[in-house]
Amino acid sequence: MSKTILYLECATGISGDMAVAALLDLGASKVKLLAALDSLNVEGYSVTVTRVNSHGVDACSFDVELEHEHGHRHGHAAFEHEHPHEAHEHHHEHEHRHGHHHPHVHRNLADVTAILNSGDLTPHARELALKIFGIVAEAESKAHGKPVEEVHFHEVGAIDSIVDIAAAAVCLDDLGIDDVVVTALSEGTGFVECQHGLLPIPVPAVANIASARGLPLRILPSVEGEMVTPTGAAIAAAIRTRSALPESFTIKKIGLGAGKRDFGMPNVLRAMLIEETAAADAPPAEIMILETNIDDSTGETLGLAMDSLLAAGALDVHYIPAFMKKNRPAWLLRVICREADVPAMERVIFTETSSIGIRKLPAGRTCLARTVVEVTLPAGSAKVKKCSFDGQTFYYPEYESIKALAAASGVPFADLFCDAAETARANDER
């Protein structure tokens, strides 16, 4: 059974509201989301879902509107739908709202946990929401030098961000995601004004999350402004299970979530539901070629390494003269082996030569059909490799067999080699 893989393309950043909008556009149930938000013990906000156009790209927009900002909606979440052409693009701050815009509701992790536990969320959605807030708490704890339990969420503890995180968790749970691939998070430059004054971009919480969770960041020097918010980074860190896309895949559905900033380009988070294509579409390599440059090993060392590699299962081993940096004469060691034997080859190379790095190249190969036949000569028996191609047959005496016969009989190696090939051919022509 194929897995449901979510691919988040964060080329223009990520925030909580962008993530929720993209997941709703991807097909997450608005009805389930509304019911879950209504069940939370939170008042003083309303939710609006619209269609907006961000520099020519049509996308879903998710807004958490606070009571003191609009003065009309109170407590109960409600979805409003507008025709795409009538929808407008909101330009007020999202996600990372700053102290001079409105008073913050300062909550610690225990307060947020109580709110999320009070709601009628599925166990998985609740667990995911708590995980996201836990990631933010750890980042803020490091930024402010306080224990996690003493951190007050000035930037992400307000109503709008609690709703964003709960909404993202509910939508992800509803979509039944198995794996999540997250691209590098694109971030802008400059400073952002917040509760504590001016902070450099990426803000400390975002930088801490990226550092602790191994999230790749990509700074866009031409963009001034905050493209990645702490909530957006925390969502990405909490749900990412894969660091790279499958080698090939099909796209089942696409969702676009709009941000509220104008960076002179589409401010959109793209989410895709993808399915990995069958392994048969990309057959594995038949063999592997291992290479390393060596300029400080003796001839005896290299000879022993070749013997050890062949004994360990190498199909072929050879040295090629080379000149390296500073015009140092060196050897290019090349090993041909089966993919399953790569660890054994690496073990020999690293322990028996001075190599500190190995290049690995997958390769296909074409092999002639072959059989080994035994022929009888006046001096004794010998083995010959018989190969076929395009109606032709070639006869190649086995070196070790001819070598042993020459040593035992005293007949020159070259004579035995020719006699063995001619005898094998004559036997086939009878």
PDB file of N, CA, C and O in Angstrom, residues 3-53:
ATOM      1  N   LYS A   3       2.239   5.088   0.491  1.00  0.00           N
ATOM      2  CA  LYS A   3       2.113   6.068   1.564  1.00  0.00           C
ATOM      3  C   LYS A   3       1.613   7.394   1.011  1.00  0.00           C
ATOM      4  O   LYS A   3       1.842   7.734  -0.145  1.00  0.00           O
ATOM      5  N   THR A   4       0.918   8.156   1.881  1.00  0.00           N
ATOM      6  CA  THR A   4       0.526   9.514   1.533  1.00  0.00           C
ATOM      7  C   THR A   4       1.649  10.439   1.977  1.00  0.00           C
ATOM      8  O   THR A   4       1.924  10.578   3.173  1.00  0.00           O
ATOM      9  N   ILE A   5       2.336  11.054   1.011  1.00  0.00           N
ATOM     10  CA  ILE A   5       3.480  11.916   1.301  1.00  0.00           C
ATOM     11  C   ILE A   5       3.085  13.369   1.066  1.00  0.00           C
ATOM     12  O   ILE A   5       2.558  13.720   0.016  1.00  0.00           O
ATOM     13  N   LEU A   6       3.331  14.211   2.073  1.00  0.00           N
ATOM     14  CA  LEU A   6       3.103  15.646   1.945  1.00  0.00           C
ATOM     15  C   LEU A   6       4.421  16.320   1.612  1.00  0.00           C
ATOM     16  O   LEU A   6       5.432  16.080   2.279  1.00  0.00           O
ATOM     17  N   TYR A   7       4.412  17.147   0.581  1.00  0.00           N
ATOM     18  CA  TYR A   7       5.604  17.885   0.167  1.00  0.00           C
ATOM     19  C   TYR A   7       5.320  19.367   0.367  1.00  0.00           C
ATOM     20  O   TYR A   7       4.443  19.941  -0.277  1.00  0.00           O
ATOM     21  N   LEU A   8       6.050  20.007   1.304  1.00  0.00           N
ATOM     22  CA  LEU A   8       5.901  21.437   1.548  1.00  0.00           C
ATOM     23  C   LEU A   8       7.040  22.173   0.859  1.00  0.00           C
ATOM     24  O   LEU A   8       8.211  21.986   1.197  1.00  0.00           O
ATOM     25  N   GLU A   9       6.690  23.024  -0.077  1.00  0.00           N
ATOM     26  CA  GLU A   9       7.678  23.794  -0.840  1.00  0.00           C
ATOM     27  C   GLU A   9       7.730  25.203  -0.261  1.00  0.00           C
ATOM     28  O   GLU A   9       6.836  26.019  -0.504  1.00  0.00           O
ATOM     29  N   CYS A  10       8.773  25.492   0.508  1.00  0.00           N
ATOM     30  CA  CYS A  10       8.853  26.744   1.282  1.00  0.00           C
ATOM     31  C   CYS A  10       9.732  27.771   0.586  1.00  0.00           C
ATOM     32  O   CYS A  10      10.541  28.452   1.229  1.00  0.00           O
ATOM     33  N   ALA A  11       9.593  27.905  -0.724  1.00  0.00           N
ATOM     34  CA  ALA A  11      10.454  28.804  -1.500  1.00  0.00           C
ATOM     35  C   ALA A  11      10.243  30.262  -1.129  1.00  0.00           C
ATOM     36  O   ALA A  11      11.142  31.090  -1.299  1.00  0.00           O
ATOM     37  N   THR A  12       9.033  30.607  -0.628  1.00  0.00           N
ATOM     38  CA  THR A  12       8.787  31.987  -0.180  1.00  0.00           C
ATOM     39  C   THR A  12       8.393  31.998   1.283  1.00  0.00           C
ATOM     40  O   THR A  12       7.565  32.790   1.717  1.00  0.00           O
ATOM     41  N   GLY A  13       9.001  31.108   2.062  1.00  0.00           N
ATOM     42  CA  GLY A  13       8.793  31.122   3.497  1.00  0.00           C
ATOM     43  C   GLY A  13       7.650  30.255   3.967  1.00  0.00           C
ATOM     44  O   GLY A  13       6.996  29.554   3.181  1.00  0.00           O
ATOM     45  N   ILE A  14       7.416  30.292   5.283  1.00  0.00           N
ATOM     46  CA  ILE A  14       6.330  29.535   5.886  1.00  0.00           C
ATOM     47  C   ILE A  14       5.926  30.201   7.188  1.00  0.00           C
ATOM     48  O   ILE A  14       6.762  30.681   7.949  1.00  0.00           O
ATOM     49  N   SER A  15       4.628  30.258   7.422  1.00  0.00           N
ATOM     50  CA  SER A  15       4.067  30.761   8.674  1.00  0.00           C
ATOM     51  C   SER A  15       2.895  29.872   9.040  1.00  0.00           C
ATOM     52  O   SER A  15       2.469  29.024   8.248  1.00  0.00           O
ATOM     53  N   GLY A  16       2.368  30.059  10.236  1.00  0.00           N
ATOM     54  CA  GLY A  16       1.255  29.224  10.670  1.00  0.00           C
ATOM     55  C   GLY A  16       0.038  29.358   9.786  1.00  0.00           C
ATOM     56  O   GLY A  16      -0.569  28.359   9.385  1.00  0.00           O
ATOM     57  N   ASP A  17      -0.348  30.605   9.474  1.00  0.00           N
ATOM     58  CA  ASP A  17      -1.547  30.802   8.663  1.00  0.00           C
ATOM     59  C   ASP A  17      -1.359  30.319   7.232  1.00  0.00           C
ATOM     60  O   ASP A  17      -2.285  29.810   6.603  1.00  0.00           O
ATOM     61  N   MET A  18      -0.145  30.425   6.706  1.00  0.00           N
ATOM     62  CA  MET A  18       0.125  29.911   5.370  1.00  0.00           C
ATOM     63  C   MET A  18      -0.014  28.389   5.340  1.00  0.00           C
ATOM     64  O   MET A  18      -0.569  27.819   4.399  1.00  0.00           O
ATOM     65  N   ALA A  19       0.499  27.731   6.394  1.00  0.00           N
ATOM     66  CA  ALA A  19       0.413  26.274   6.464  1.00  0.00           C
ATOM     67  C   ALA A  19      -1.036  25.816   6.528  1.00  0.00           C
ATOM     68  O   ALA A  19      -1.448  24.884   5.823  1.00  0.00           O
ATOM     69  N   VAL A  20      -1.840  26.469   7.379  1.00  0.00           N
ATOM     70  CA  VAL A  20      -3.248  26.086   7.504  1.00  0.00           C
ATOM     71  C   VAL A  20      -3.977  26.300   6.189  1.00  0.00           C
ATOM     72  O   VAL A  20      -4.743  25.448   5.730  1.00  0.00           O
ATOM     73  N   ALA A  21      -3.740  27.448   5.544  1.00  0.00           N
ATOM     74  CA  ALA A  21      -4.407  27.741   4.273  1.00  0.00           C
ATOM     75  C   ALA A  21      -4.042  26.715   3.208  1.00  0.00           C
ATOM     76  O   ALA A  21      -4.900  26.244   2.455  1.00  0.00           O
ATOM     77  N   ALA A  22      -2.767  26.343   3.135  1.00  0.00           N
ATOM     78  CA  ALA A  22      -2.331  25.359   2.128  1.00  0.00           C
ATOM     79  C   ALA A  22      -2.985  24.005   2.377  1.00  0.00           C
ATOM     80  O   ALA A  22      -3.404  23.322   1.435  1.00  0.00           O
ATOM     81  N   LEU A  23      -3.098  23.607   3.649  1.00  0.00           N
ATOM     82  CA  LEU A  23      -3.706  22.314   3.975  1.00  0.00           C
ATOM     83  C   LEU A  23      -5.208  22.318   3.699  1.00  0.00           C
ATOM     84  O   LEU A  23      -5.771  21.316   3.251  1.00  0.00           O
ATOM     85  N   LEU A  24      -5.854  23.444   3.961  1.00  0.00           N
ATOM     86  CA  LEU A  24      -7.281  23.549   3.623  1.00  0.00           C
ATOM     87  C   LEU A  24      -7.461  23.467   2.108  1.00  0.00           C
ATOM     88  O   LEU A  24      -8.369  22.799   1.611  1.00  0.00           O
ATOM     89  N   ASP A  25      -6.587  24.157   1.370  1.00  0.00           N
ATOM     90  CA  ASP A  25      -6.677  24.128  -0.096  1.00  0.00           C
ATOM     91  C   ASP A  25      -6.373  22.738  -0.633  1.00  0.00           C
ATOM     92  O   ASP A  25      -6.823  22.369  -1.717  1.00  0.00           O
ATOM     93  N   LEU A  26      -5.634  21.963   0.141  1.00  0.00           N
ATOM     94  CA  LEU A  26      -5.285  20.608  -0.253  1.00  0.00           C
ATOM     95  C   LEU A  26      -6.437  19.635  -0.025  1.00  0.00           C
ATOM     96  O   LEU A  26      -6.424  18.518  -0.531  1.00  0.00           O
ATOM     97  N   GLY A  27      -7.435  20.065   0.755  1.00  0.00           N
ATOM     98  CA  GLY A  27      -8.600  19.215   0.957  1.00  0.00           C
ATOM     99  C   GLY A  27      -8.940  18.896   2.393  1.00  0.00           C
ATOM    100  O   GLY A  27      -9.878  18.125   2.650  1.00  0.00           O
ATOM    101  N   ALA A  28      -8.217  19.470   3.368  1.00  0.00           N
ATOM    102  CA  ALA A  28      -8.575  19.247   4.775  1.00  0.00           C
ATOM    103  C   ALA A  28      -9.975  19.783   5.032  1.00  0.00           C
ATOM    104  O   ALA A  28     -10.386  20.813   4.482  1.00  0.00           O
ATOM    105  N   SER A  29     -10.734  19.106   5.890  1.00  0.00           N
ATOM    106  CA  SER A  29     -12.136  19.449   6.132  1.00  0.00           C
ATOM    107  C   SER A  29     -12.280  20.740   6.938  1.00  0.00           C
ATOM    108  O   SER A  29     -11.803  20.843   8.071  1.00  0.00           O
ATOM    109  N   LYS A  30     -12.978  21.730   6.351  1.00  0.00           N
ATOM    110  CA  LYS A  30     -13.258  22.975   7.073  1.00  0.00           C
ATOM    111  C   LYS A  30     -14.267  22.741   8.193  1.00  0.00           C
ATOM    112  O   LYS A  30     -14.221  23.392   9.234  1.00  0.00           O
ATOM    113  N   VAL A  31     -15.159  21.805   7.963  1.00  0.00           N
ATOM    114  CA  VAL A  31     -16.172  21.499   8.979  1.00  0.00           C
ATOM    115  C   VAL A  31     -15.502  20.944  10.234  1.00  0.00           C
ATOM    116  O   VAL A  31     -15.795  21.356  11.356  1.00  0.00           O
ATOM    117  N   LYS A  32     -14.599  19.991  10.059  1.00  0.00           N
ATOM    118  CA  LYS A  32     -13.889  19.420  11.206  1.00  0.00           C
ATOM    119  C   LYS A  32     -13.028  20.481  11.894  1.00  0.00           C
ATOM    120  O   LYS A  32     -12.920  20.510  13.125  1.00  0.00           O
ATOM    121  N   LEU A  33     -12.391  21.334  11.098  1.00  0.00           N
ATOM    122  CA  LEU A  33     -11.555  22.381  11.671  1.00  0.00           C
ATOM    123  C   LEU A  33     -12.391  23.342  12.500  1.00  0.00           C
ATOM    124  O   LEU A  33     -12.027  23.697  13.624  1.00  0.00           O
ATOM    125  N   LEU A  34     -13.529  23.766  11.973  1.00  0.00           N
ATOM    126  CA  LEU A  34     -14.415  24.685  12.691  1.00  0.00           C
ATOM    127  C   LEU A  34     -14.882  24.081  14.006  1.00  0.00           C
ATOM    128  O   LEU A  34     -14.860  24.735  15.052  1.00  0.00           O
ATOM    129  N   ALA A  35     -15.268  22.814  13.987  1.00  0.00           N
ATOM    130  CA  ALA A  35     -15.736  22.153  15.202  1.00  0.00           C
ATOM    131  C   ALA A  35     -14.622  22.063  16.234  1.00  0.00           C
ATOM    132  O   ALA A  35     -14.845  22.280  17.438  1.00  0.00           O
ATOM    133  N   ALA A  36     -13.401  21.754  15.789  1.00  0.00           N
ATOM    134  CA  ALA A  36     -12.284  21.638  16.715  1.00  0.00           C
ATOM    135  C   ALA A  36     -11.946  22.988  17.345  1.00  0.00           C
ATOM    136  O   ALA A  36     -11.707  23.084  18.555  1.00  0.00           O
ATOM    137  N   LEU A  37     -11.938  24.049  16.535  1.00  0.00           N
ATOM    138  CA  LEU A  37     -11.631  25.371  17.074  1.00  0.00           C
ATOM    139  C   LEU A  37     -12.714  25.849  18.032  1.00  0.00           C
ATOM    140  O   LEU A  37     -12.425  26.480  19.056  1.00  0.00           O
ATOM    141  N   ASP A  38     -13.972  25.566  17.714  1.00  0.00           N
ATOM    142  CA  ASP A  38     -15.068  25.962  18.596  1.00  0.00           C
ATOM    143  C   ASP A  38     -14.984  25.284  19.953  1.00  0.00           C
ATOM    144  O   ASP A  38     -15.483  25.796  20.951  1.00  0.00           O
ATOM    145  N   SER A  39     -14.340  24.095  19.979  1.00  0.00           N
ATOM    146  CA  SER A  39     -14.273  23.347  21.232  1.00  0.00           C
ATOM    147  C   SER A  39     -13.169  23.830  22.160  1.00  0.00           C
ATOM    148  O   SER A  39     -13.135  23.456  23.339  1.00  0.00           O
ATOM    149  N   LEU A  40     -12.270  24.673  21.655  1.00  0.00           N
ATOM    150  CA  LEU A  40     -11.187  25.181  22.494  1.00  0.00           C
ATOM    151  C   LEU A  40     -11.717  26.238  23.462  1.00  0.00           C
ATOM    152  O   LEU A  40     -12.629  27.005  23.136  1.00  0.00           O
ATOM    153  N   ASN A  41     -11.110  26.311  24.612  1.00  0.00           N
ATOM    154  CA  ASN A  41     -11.517  27.291  25.626  1.00  0.00           C
ATOM    155  C   ASN A  41     -10.803  28.617  25.355  1.00  0.00           C
ATOM    156  O   ASN A  41      -9.997  29.092  26.150  1.00  0.00           O
ATOM    157  N   VAL A  42     -11.110  29.192  24.181  1.00  0.00           N
ATOM    158  CA  VAL A  42     -10.489  30.445  23.763  1.00  0.00           C
ATOM    159  C   VAL A  42     -11.575  31.355  23.215  1.00  0.00           C
ATOM    160  O   VAL A  42     -12.420  30.917  22.425  1.00  0.00           O
ATOM    161  N   GLU A  43     -11.544  32.624  23.603  1.00  0.00           N
ATOM    162  CA  GLU A  43     -12.525  33.589  23.106  1.00  0.00           C
ATOM    163  C   GLU A  43     -11.821  34.798  22.523  1.00  0.00           C
ATOM    164  O   GLU A  43     -10.622  34.989  22.690  1.00  0.00           O
ATOM    165  N   GLY A  44     -12.604  35.620  21.844  1.00  0.00           N
ATOM    166  CA  GLY A  44     -12.088  36.897  21.361  1.00  0.00           C
ATOM    167  C   GLY A  44     -11.494  36.860  19.968  1.00  0.00           C
ATOM    168  O   GLY A  44     -10.635  37.678  19.649  1.00  0.00           O
ATOM    169  N   TYR A  45     -11.956  35.944  19.128  1.00  0.00           N
ATOM    170  CA  TYR A  45     -11.408  35.880  17.779  1.00  0.00           C
ATOM    171  C   TYR A  45     -12.463  35.342  16.820  1.00  0.00           C
ATOM    172  O   TYR A  45     -13.487  34.791  17.223  1.00  0.00           O
ATOM    173  N   SER A  46     -12.191  35.503  15.547  1.00  0.00           N
ATOM    174  CA  SER A  46     -12.986  34.861  14.503  1.00  0.00           C
ATOM    175  C   SER A  46     -12.023  34.382  13.427  1.00  0.00           C
ATOM    176  O   SER A  46     -10.891  34.845  13.334  1.00  0.00           O
ATOM    177  N   VAL A  47     -12.466  33.433  12.626  1.00  0.00           N
ATOM    178  CA  VAL A  47     -11.640  32.867  11.560  1.00  0.00           C
ATOM    179  C   VAL A  47     -12.284  33.166  10.217  1.00  0.00           C
ATOM    180  O   VAL A  47     -13.499  33.031  10.064  1.00  0.00           O
ATOM    181  N   THR A  48     -11.477  33.596   9.281  1.00  0.00           N
ATOM    182  CA  THR A  48     -11.968  33.882   7.936  1.00  0.00           C
ATOM    183  C   THR A  48     -11.142  33.111   6.909  1.00  0.00           C
ATOM    184  O   THR A  48      -9.916  33.120   6.968  1.00  0.00           O
ATOM    185  N   VAL A  49     -11.810  32.445   5.987  1.00  0.00           N
ATOM    186  CA  VAL A  49     -11.135  31.748   4.893  1.00  0.00           C
ATOM    187  C   VAL A  49     -11.599  32.367   3.578  1.00  0.00           C
ATOM    188  O   VAL A  49     -12.803  32.421   3.314  1.00  0.00           O
ATOM    189  N   THR A  50     -10.648  32.857   2.790  1.00  0.00           N
ATOM    190  CA  THR A  50     -10.994  33.504   1.516  1.00  0.00           C
ATOM    191  C   THR A  50     -10.050  33.022   0.422  1.00  0.00           C
ATOM    192  O   THR A  50      -9.123  32.254   0.676  1.00  0.00           O
ATOM    193  N   ARG A  51     -10.273  33.487  -0.801  1.00  0.00           N
ATOM    194  CA  ARG A  51      -9.333  33.296  -1.901  1.00  0.00           C
ATOM    195  C   ARG A  51      -8.690  34.650  -2.169  1.00  0.00           C
ATOM    196  O   ARG A  51      -9.365  35.680  -2.161  1.00  0.00           O
ATOM    197  N   VAL A  52      -7.370  34.676  -2.364  1.00  0.00           N
ATOM    198  CA  VAL A  52      -6.658  35.912  -2.680  1.00  0.00           C
ATOM    199  C   VAL A  52      -5.766  35.667  -3.889  1.00  0.00           C
ATOM    200  O   VAL A  52      -5.519  34.528  -4.284  1.00  0.00           O
ATOM    201  N   ASN A  53      -5.282  36.760  -4.463  1.00  0.00           N
ATOM    202  CA  ASN A  53      -4.370  36.676  -5.596  1.00  0.00           C
ATOM    203  C   ASN A  53      -3.051  37.334  -5.198  1.00  0.00           C
ATOM    204  O   ASN A  53      -3.006  38.536  -4.942  1.00  0.00           O
TER     205      ASN A  53
END
